[in-house]
mmCIF file of C-alpha atoms in Angstrom:
data_model
loop_
_atom_site.group_PDB
_atom_site.id
_atom_site.type_symbol
_atom_site.label_atom_id
_atom_site.label_comp_id
_atom_site.label_asym_id
_atom_site.label_seq_id
_atom_site.Cartn_x
_atom_site.Cartn_y
_atom_site.Cartn_z
ATOM 1 C CA UNK A 3 84.629 176.406 61.155
ATOM 2 C CA UNK A 4 86.856 175.558 64.154
ATOM 3 C CA UNK A 5 84.425 174.077 66.680
ATOM 4 C CA UNK A 6 86.882 172.815 69.310
ATOM 5 C CA UNK A 7 86.127 173.192 73.029
ATOM 6 C CA UNK A 8 87.373 170.832 75.761
ATOM 7 C CA UNK A 9 90.989 169.684 75.538
ATOM 8 C CA UNK A 10 92.516 166.197 75.803
ATOM 9 C CA UNK A 11 96.193 165.697 76.655
ATOM 10 C CA UNK A 12 98.333 162.874 75.303
ATOM 11 C CA UNK A 13 101.187 161.293 77.288
ATOM 12 C CA UNK A 14 103.638 162.721 74.724
ATOM 13 C CA UNK A 15 102.464 166.251 75.570
ATOM 14 C CA UNK A 16 100.176 166.733 72.567
ATOM 15 C CA UNK A 17 96.850 168.408 73.196
ATOM 16 C CA UNK A 18 93.633 167.966 71.265
ATOM 17 C CA UNK A 19 90.604 170.234 71.537
ATOM 18 C CA UNK A 20 87.181 168.621 71.286
ATOM 19 C CA UNK A 21 86.389 167.397 67.806
ATOM 20 C CA UNK A 22 84.423 169.633 65.411
ATOM 21 C CA UNK A 23 80.803 168.932 64.612
ATOM 22 C CA UNK A 24 79.967 166.298 62.017
ATOM 23 C CA UNK A 25 79.089 167.853 58.657
ATOM 24 C CA UNK A 26 77.496 166.401 55.538
ATOM 25 C CA UNK A 27 77.778 166.564 51.766
ATOM 26 C CA UNK A 28 75.211 165.141 49.360
ATOM 27 C CA UNK A 29 76.531 162.831 46.643
ATOM 28 C CA UNK A 30 74.925 161.111 43.654
ATOM 29 C CA UNK A 31 73.951 157.810 45.273
ATOM 30 C CA UNK A 32 72.876 156.069 42.074
ATOM 31 C CA UNK A 33 76.105 156.943 40.259
ATOM 32 C CA UNK A 34 78.302 155.885 43.180
ATOM 33 C CA UNK A 35 76.388 152.759 44.241
ATOM 34 C CA UNK A 36 75.422 154.112 47.654
ATOM 35 C CA UNK A 37 72.218 153.341 49.528
ATOM 36 C CA UNK A 38 71.591 157.082 49.785
ATOM 37 C CA UNK A 39 73.566 160.238 49.104
ATOM 38 C CA UNK A 40 74.823 161.358 52.536
ATOM 39 C CA UNK A 41 78.543 161.390 53.285
ATOM 40 C CA UNK A 42 79.715 162.694 56.668
ATOM 41 C CA UNK A 43 82.979 164.388 57.567
ATOM 42 C CA UNK A 44 84.674 166.691 60.057
ATOM 43 C CA UNK A 45 86.390 169.873 58.963
ATOM 44 C CA UNK A 46 88.541 172.645 60.421
ATOM 45 C CA UNK A 47 90.949 175.302 59.232
ATOM 46 C CA UNK A 48 91.329 177.482 56.200
ATOM 47 C CA UNK A 49 94.026 178.185 53.669
ATOM 48 C CA UNK A 50 95.142 177.687 50.116
ATOM 49 C CA UNK A 51 96.015 174.029 50.751
ATOM 50 C CA UNK A 52 93.644 171.215 51.681
ATOM 51 C CA UNK A 53 94.514 168.044 53.588
ATOM 52 C CA UNK A 54 92.127 165.080 53.531
ATOM 53 C CA UNK A 55 92.410 162.480 56.321
ATOM 54 C CA UNK A 56 91.273 158.922 55.533
ATOM 55 C CA UNK A 57 90.683 156.489 58.404
ATOM 56 C CA UNK A 58 91.102 152.721 58.511
ATOM 57 C CA UNK A 59 88.743 149.755 58.893
ATOM 58 C CA UNK A 60 86.923 150.029 62.205
ATOM 59 C CA UNK A 61 87.903 153.684 62.674
ATOM 60 C CA UNK A 62 86.319 156.998 61.678
ATOM 61 C CA UNK A 63 87.078 160.720 61.619
ATOM 62 C CA UNK A 64 87.403 160.805 65.426
ATOM 63 C CA UNK A 65 90.648 158.853 65.119
ATOM 64 C CA UNK A 66 92.301 162.065 63.884
ATOM 65 C CA UNK A 67 91.624 163.959 67.142
ATOM 66 C CA UNK A 68 95.231 165.147 67.378
ATOM 67 C CA UNK A 69 96.104 165.450 63.700
ATOM 68 C CA UNK A 70 93.046 167.361 62.502
ATOM 69 C CA UNK A 71 93.261 170.445 64.773
ATOM 70 C CA UNK A 72 97.050 170.644 64.517
ATOM 71 C CA UNK A 73 97.107 170.595 60.713
ATOM 72 C CA UNK A 74 94.138 173.003 60.672
ATOM 73 C CA UNK A 75 96.505 175.743 61.848
ATOM 74 C CA UNK A 76 98.077 175.632 58.386
ATOM 75 C CA UNK A 77 95.443 174.325 55.963
ATOM 76 C CA UNK A 78 91.843 173.367 55.384
ATOM 77 C CA UNK A 79 91.555 169.860 56.839
ATOM 78 C CA UNK A 80 88.771 167.410 56.023
ATOM 79 C CA UNK A 81 88.458 164.063 57.819
ATOM 80 C CA UNK A 82 86.006 161.883 55.946
ATOM 81 C CA UNK A 83 83.873 159.050 57.205
ATOM 82 C CA UNK A 84 84.044 156.366 54.527
ATOM 83 C CA UNK A 85 80.824 154.820 53.207
ATOM 84 C CA UNK A 86 79.226 152.814 56.012
ATOM 85 C CA UNK A 87 81.072 154.684 58.780
ATOM 86 C CA UNK A 88 79.792 157.216 61.343
ATOM 87 C CA UNK A 89 76.805 158.806 59.546
ATOM 88 C CA UNK A 90 77.866 158.090 55.957
ATOM 89 C CA UNK A 91 75.672 155.987 53.666
ATOM 90 C CA UNK A 92 76.650 152.378 53.054
ATOM 91 C CA UNK A 93 77.386 150.969 49.644
ATOM 92 C CA UNK A 94 74.349 149.160 48.303
ATOM 93 C CA UNK A 95 76.465 146.176 47.216
ATOM 94 C CA UNK A 96 77.889 143.830 49.842
ATOM 95 C CA UNK A 97 81.284 143.603 48.144
ATOM 96 C CA UNK A 98 82.416 146.983 46.795
ATOM 97 C CA UNK A 99 85.978 147.226 45.509
ATOM 98 C CA UNK A 100 88.744 149.670 46.322
ATOM 99 C CA UNK A 101 88.084 151.808 43.258
ATOM 100 C CA UNK A 102 84.493 152.318 44.471
ATOM 101 C CA UNK A 103 85.801 154.004 47.622
ATOM 102 C CA UNK A 104 88.170 156.096 45.485
ATOM 103 C CA UNK A 105 85.273 157.267 43.327
ATOM 104 C CA UNK A 106 83.322 158.337 46.411
ATOM 105 C CA UNK A 107 86.327 160.259 47.713
ATOM 106 C CA UNK A 108 86.718 162.119 44.425
ATOM 107 C CA UNK A 109 82.981 162.868 44.440
ATOM 108 C CA UNK A 110 83.319 164.256 47.976
ATOM 109 C CA UNK A 111 86.150 166.519 46.830
ATOM 110 C CA UNK A 112 83.974 167.745 43.977
ATOM 111 C CA UNK A 113 81.073 168.363 46.348
ATOM 112 C CA UNK A 114 83.276 170.397 48.698
ATOM 113 C CA UNK A 115 84.911 172.391 45.907
ATOM 114 C CA UNK A 116 88.377 170.873 46.339
ATOM 115 C CA UNK A 117 90.352 170.598 43.101
ATOM 116 C CA UNK A 118 93.557 169.152 44.592
ATOM 117 C CA UNK A 119 94.466 167.953 48.057
ATOM 118 C CA UNK A 120 97.114 166.272 50.134
ATOM 119 C CA UNK A 121 95.895 162.813 51.149
ATOM 120 C CA UNK A 122 96.820 161.300 54.522
ATOM 121 C CA UNK A 123 95.593 157.720 54.833
ATOM 122 C CA UNK A 124 95.712 155.335 57.786
ATOM 123 C CA UNK A 125 95.563 151.574 57.073
ATOM 124 C CA UNK A 126 92.563 151.025 54.763
ATOM 125 C CA UNK A 127 92.603 154.777 54.241
ATOM 126 C CA UNK A 128 96.125 154.433 52.841
ATOM 127 C CA UNK A 129 94.785 151.887 50.356
ATOM 128 C CA UNK A 130 92.086 154.327 49.210
ATOM 129 C CA UNK A 131 94.643 157.145 49.014
ATOM 130 C CA UNK A 132 96.964 155.086 46.806
ATOM 131 C CA UNK A 133 94.120 154.192 44.449
ATOM 132 C CA UNK A 134 93.117 157.851 44.111
ATOM 133 C CA UNK A 135 96.718 158.952 43.576
ATOM 134 C CA UNK A 136 97.186 156.383 40.799
ATOM 135 C CA UNK A 137 93.769 156.679 39.139
ATOM 136 C CA UNK A 138 93.211 160.435 39.600
ATOM 137 C CA UNK A 139 96.726 161.936 39.712
ATOM 138 C CA UNK A 140 95.502 165.446 39.009
ATOM 139 C CA UNK A 141 93.600 165.492 42.300
ATOM 140 C CA UNK A 142 96.494 164.632 44.635
ATOM 141 C CA UNK A 143 99.321 166.929 45.698
ATOM 142 C CA UNK A 144 101.255 164.903 48.282
ATOM 143 C CA UNK A 145 100.598 161.514 49.832
ATOM 144 C CA UNK A 146 101.230 160.333 53.390
ATOM 145 C CA UNK A 147 100.542 156.699 54.299
ATOM 146 C CA UNK A 148 100.326 155.470 57.913
ATOM 147 C CA UNK A 149 100.106 151.804 58.910
ATOM 148 C CA UNK A 150 100.198 151.279 55.178
ATOM 149 C CA UNK A 151 97.989 148.592 53.682
ATOM 150 C CA UNK A 152 98.723 146.366 50.740
ATOM 151 C CA UNK A 153 95.237 144.845 50.891
ATOM 152 C CA UNK A 154 94.756 141.085 51.184
ATOM 153 C CA UNK A 155 94.705 139.671 47.656
ATOM 154 C CA UNK A 156 98.403 138.823 47.628
ATOM 155 C CA UNK A 157 98.025 136.491 50.621
ATOM 156 C CA UNK A 158 97.148 132.761 50.436
ATOM 157 C CA UNK A 159 93.425 132.090 50.123
ATOM 158 C CA UNK A 160 93.302 130.376 53.508
ATOM 159 C CA UNK A 161 94.725 133.484 55.192
ATOM 160 C CA UNK A 162 92.250 135.715 53.358
ATOM 161 C CA UNK A 163 89.366 133.489 54.430
ATOM 162 C CA UNK A 164 90.601 133.553 58.018
ATOM 163 C CA UNK A 165 90.810 137.339 57.992
ATOM 164 C CA UNK A 166 87.276 137.792 56.678
ATOM 165 C CA UNK A 167 85.927 135.290 59.201
ATOM 166 C CA UNK A 168 87.723 137.123 61.995
ATOM 167 C CA UNK A 169 86.231 140.426 60.852
ATOM 168 C CA UNK A 170 82.767 138.905 60.756
ATOM 169 C CA UNK A 171 83.141 137.393 64.214
ATOM 170 C CA UNK A 172 84.533 140.605 65.667
ATOM 171 C CA UNK A 173 81.374 142.470 64.648
ATOM 172 C CA UNK A 174 78.886 139.806 65.687
ATOM 173 C CA UNK A 175 78.136 141.528 69.002
ATOM 174 C CA UNK A 176 78.437 145.091 67.705
ATOM 175 C CA UNK A 177 80.815 148.011 68.021
ATOM 176 C CA UNK A 178 81.110 147.971 71.808
ATOM 177 C CA UNK A 179 82.306 144.375 71.785
ATOM 178 C CA UNK A 180 84.683 145.181 68.928
ATOM 179 C CA UNK A 181 86.180 147.972 71.012
ATOM 180 C CA UNK A 182 86.503 145.781 74.094
ATOM 181 C CA UNK A 183 88.011 142.758 72.346
ATOM 182 C CA UNK A 184 90.153 144.126 69.486
ATOM 183 C CA UNK A 185 91.790 147.364 70.604
ATOM 184 C CA UNK A 186 94.989 145.703 71.821
ATOM 185 C CA UNK A 187 95.730 144.348 68.340
ATOM 186 C CA UNK A 188 96.003 147.892 67.009
ATOM 187 C CA UNK A 189 98.563 149.366 69.378
ATOM 188 C CA UNK A 190 102.012 148.554 70.711
ATOM 189 C CA UNK A 191 102.396 146.620 73.981
ATOM 190 C CA UNK A 192 102.412 148.909 76.991
ATOM 191 C CA UNK A 193 100.205 151.563 75.409
ATOM 192 C CA UNK A 194 98.867 153.985 78.013
ATOM 193 C CA UNK A 195 95.300 153.732 79.263
ATOM 194 C CA UNK A 196 94.516 157.181 77.846
ATOM 195 C CA UNK A 197 95.464 156.078 74.334
ATOM 196 C CA UNK A 198 93.667 152.761 74.803
ATOM 197 C CA UNK A 199 90.475 154.613 75.683
ATOM 198 C CA UNK A 200 90.701 156.818 72.578
ATOM 199 C CA UNK A 201 91.139 153.680 70.463
ATOM 200 C CA UNK A 202 88.193 151.952 72.157
ATOM 201 C CA UNK A 203 85.932 154.973 71.753
ATOM 202 C CA UNK A 204 86.775 155.168 68.058
ATOM 203 C CA UNK A 205 86.144 151.464 67.476
ATOM 204 C CA UNK A 206 82.850 151.559 69.388
ATOM 205 C CA UNK A 207 81.218 153.687 66.681
ATOM 206 C CA UNK A 208 81.752 151.031 63.997
ATOM 207 C CA UNK A 209 78.801 149.575 62.075
ATOM 208 C CA UNK A 210 78.963 145.933 60.976
ATOM 209 C CA UNK A 211 77.821 146.591 57.395
ATOM 210 C CA UNK A 212 80.366 149.325 56.834
ATOM 211 C CA UNK A 213 83.224 147.328 58.314
ATOM 212 C CA UNK A 214 82.469 144.200 56.297
ATOM 213 C CA UNK A 215 82.132 146.106 53.039
ATOM 214 C CA UNK A 216 85.527 147.695 53.616
ATOM 215 C CA UNK A 217 86.952 144.307 54.612
ATOM 216 C CA UNK A 218 85.725 142.740 51.363
ATOM 217 C CA UNK A 219 87.188 145.616 49.361
ATOM 218 C CA UNK A 220 90.523 145.060 51.090
ATOM 219 C CA UNK A 221 90.272 141.309 50.448
ATOM 220 C CA UNK A 222 90.155 141.809 46.669
ATOM 221 C CA UNK A 223 92.774 144.574 46.546
ATOM 222 C CA UNK A 224 96.537 144.653 46.205
ATOM 223 C CA UNK A 225 97.963 148.167 46.260
ATOM 224 C CA UNK A 226 100.952 146.918 44.278
ATOM 225 C CA UNK A 227 98.601 147.277 41.296
ATOM 226 C CA UNK A 228 98.568 151.035 41.900
ATOM 227 C CA UNK A 229 101.829 151.896 43.653
ATOM 228 C CA UNK A 230 104.106 152.072 40.578
ATOM 229 C CA UNK A 231 101.779 154.655 38.980
ATOM 230 C CA UNK A 232 101.828 157.073 41.911
ATOM 231 C CA UNK A 233 103.455 160.349 40.898
ATOM 232 C CA UNK A 234 102.721 162.339 44.076
ATOM 233 C CA UNK A 235 105.600 162.837 46.525
ATOM 234 C CA UNK A 236 104.957 160.102 49.085
ATOM 235 C CA UNK A 237 105.817 159.489 52.727
ATOM 236 C CA UNK A 238 105.302 156.109 54.402
ATOM 237 C CA UNK A 239 105.145 156.004 58.209
ATOM 238 C CA UNK A 240 105.080 152.619 59.919
ATOM 239 C CA UNK A 241 105.347 151.585 63.542
ATOM 240 C CA UNK A 242 107.987 149.017 64.434
ATOM 241 C CA UNK A 243 105.321 147.173 66.461
ATOM 242 C CA UNK A 244 102.566 147.264 63.803
ATOM 243 C CA UNK A 245 100.981 143.792 63.814
ATOM 244 C CA UNK A 246 98.236 144.621 61.313
ATOM 245 C CA UNK A 247 100.448 145.824 58.463
ATOM 246 C CA UNK A 248 103.997 145.030 59.612
ATOM 247 C CA UNK A 249 106.998 147.085 58.469
ATOM 248 C CA UNK A 250 107.827 144.617 55.699
ATOM 249 C CA UNK A 251 104.588 145.616 53.933
ATOM 250 C CA UNK A 252 105.705 149.234 53.957
ATOM 251 C CA UNK A 253 109.208 148.266 52.766
ATOM 252 C CA UNK A 254 107.673 146.440 49.792
ATOM 253 C CA UNK A 255 105.532 149.426 48.803
ATOM 254 C CA UNK A 256 108.329 151.948 49.377
ATOM 255 C CA UNK A 257 110.406 150.129 46.767
ATOM 256 C CA UNK A 258 107.788 150.550 44.044
ATOM 257 C CA UNK A 259 106.254 153.976 44.766
ATOM 258 C CA UNK A 260 108.575 156.278 42.806
ATOM 259 C CA UNK A 261 110.698 158.374 45.151
ATOM 260 C CA UNK A 262 108.835 157.337 48.305
ATOM 261 C CA UNK A 263 110.412 158.137 51.663
ATOM 262 C CA UNK A 264 109.877 155.729 54.553
ATOM 263 C CA UNK A 265 110.137 156.313 58.294
ATOM 264 C CA UNK A 266 109.896 153.549 60.931
ATOM 265 C CA UNK A 267 108.518 154.802 64.248
ATOM 266 C CA UNK A 268 110.100 152.786 67.040
ATOM 267 C CA UNK A 269 107.803 151.404 69.724
ATOM 268 C CA UNK A 270 104.633 152.362 67.830
ATOM 269 C CA UNK A 271 101.891 150.020 66.646
ATOM 270 C CA UNK A 272 99.292 150.385 63.906
ATOM 271 C CA UNK A 273 97.905 153.809 64.889
ATOM 272 C CA UNK A 274 100.716 156.390 65.003
ATOM 273 C CA UNK A 275 98.170 159.220 64.789
ATOM 274 C CA UNK A 276 96.906 158.186 68.248
ATOM 275 C CA UNK A 277 99.937 156.437 69.745
ATOM 276 C CA UNK A 278 102.593 159.041 68.861
ATOM 277 C CA UNK A 279 100.780 162.162 67.651
ATOM 278 C CA UNK A 280 103.629 164.626 68.236
ATOM 279 C CA UNK A 281 106.183 162.657 66.202
ATOM 280 C CA UNK A 282 103.580 161.800 63.567
ATOM 281 C CA UNK A 283 102.490 165.424 63.218
ATOM 282 C CA UNK A 284 106.095 166.591 62.886
ATOM 283 C CA UNK A 285 106.710 164.087 60.082
ATOM 284 C CA UNK A 286 103.490 165.062 58.317
ATOM 285 C CA UNK A 287 104.214 168.782 58.508
ATOM 286 C CA UNK A 288 107.738 168.312 57.115
ATOM 287 C CA UNK A 289 106.329 166.294 54.229
ATOM 288 C CA UNK A 290 103.164 168.234 53.413
ATOM 289 C CA UNK A 291 104.279 171.825 53.892
#
């Protein structure tokens, strides 16, 4: 199951073997509103515990290149590709909602024989994780939220419209242009070229349909609807330089998720799993295990 080969080294000393092969699970497309039934994921590790990694808008399972193999030393680790990402089927509808993504995640767990799991969500993945934890509490052990999203519904309509228009424009020329033009918004100033290249390579795989469907789901969501009902022990990690979901968003959610712990990572932007993998891994291991 561990298909790692070549090794990448991060400036903080972390190493990451090559990513495992993409795998697939077949889901009920008609029941879930998907164009077809294929969902893709990466997997490594074994053990009594399972950790599921959920990427953000514009990302995919490759964004967990440091986290996945490290956690796989202690647990079964599954990094999904959300509907419309990597080789996963798109939603048939143009404007799915957050609970639609949660239903697909639960269906994936069923298909892979996972009764309960720890959920680790980055950005939009944190939104999906919070929905699952609130709506399907029996399926979630512990919750870790990185670059935590509140969604967009709480913002003024003009700001929401601007965000959707920006997303649309960013995908007009495809994933390569997205990678070239948007990567700097996701990381802290002064990020190393090695990290920048990992971010660009992850963004380059993005499909316009998948990104815009996730963007519309975020536009109509506010995770404050779900946060007070989360019973899973929860950790919120946020970078002090996160310009996508600034620390005040995490502070707001930490106040309403019962018992949530919050850690601010100094000098880190929106992607702690790529910008500061050693510190992020240490925090995740303390929380999950």
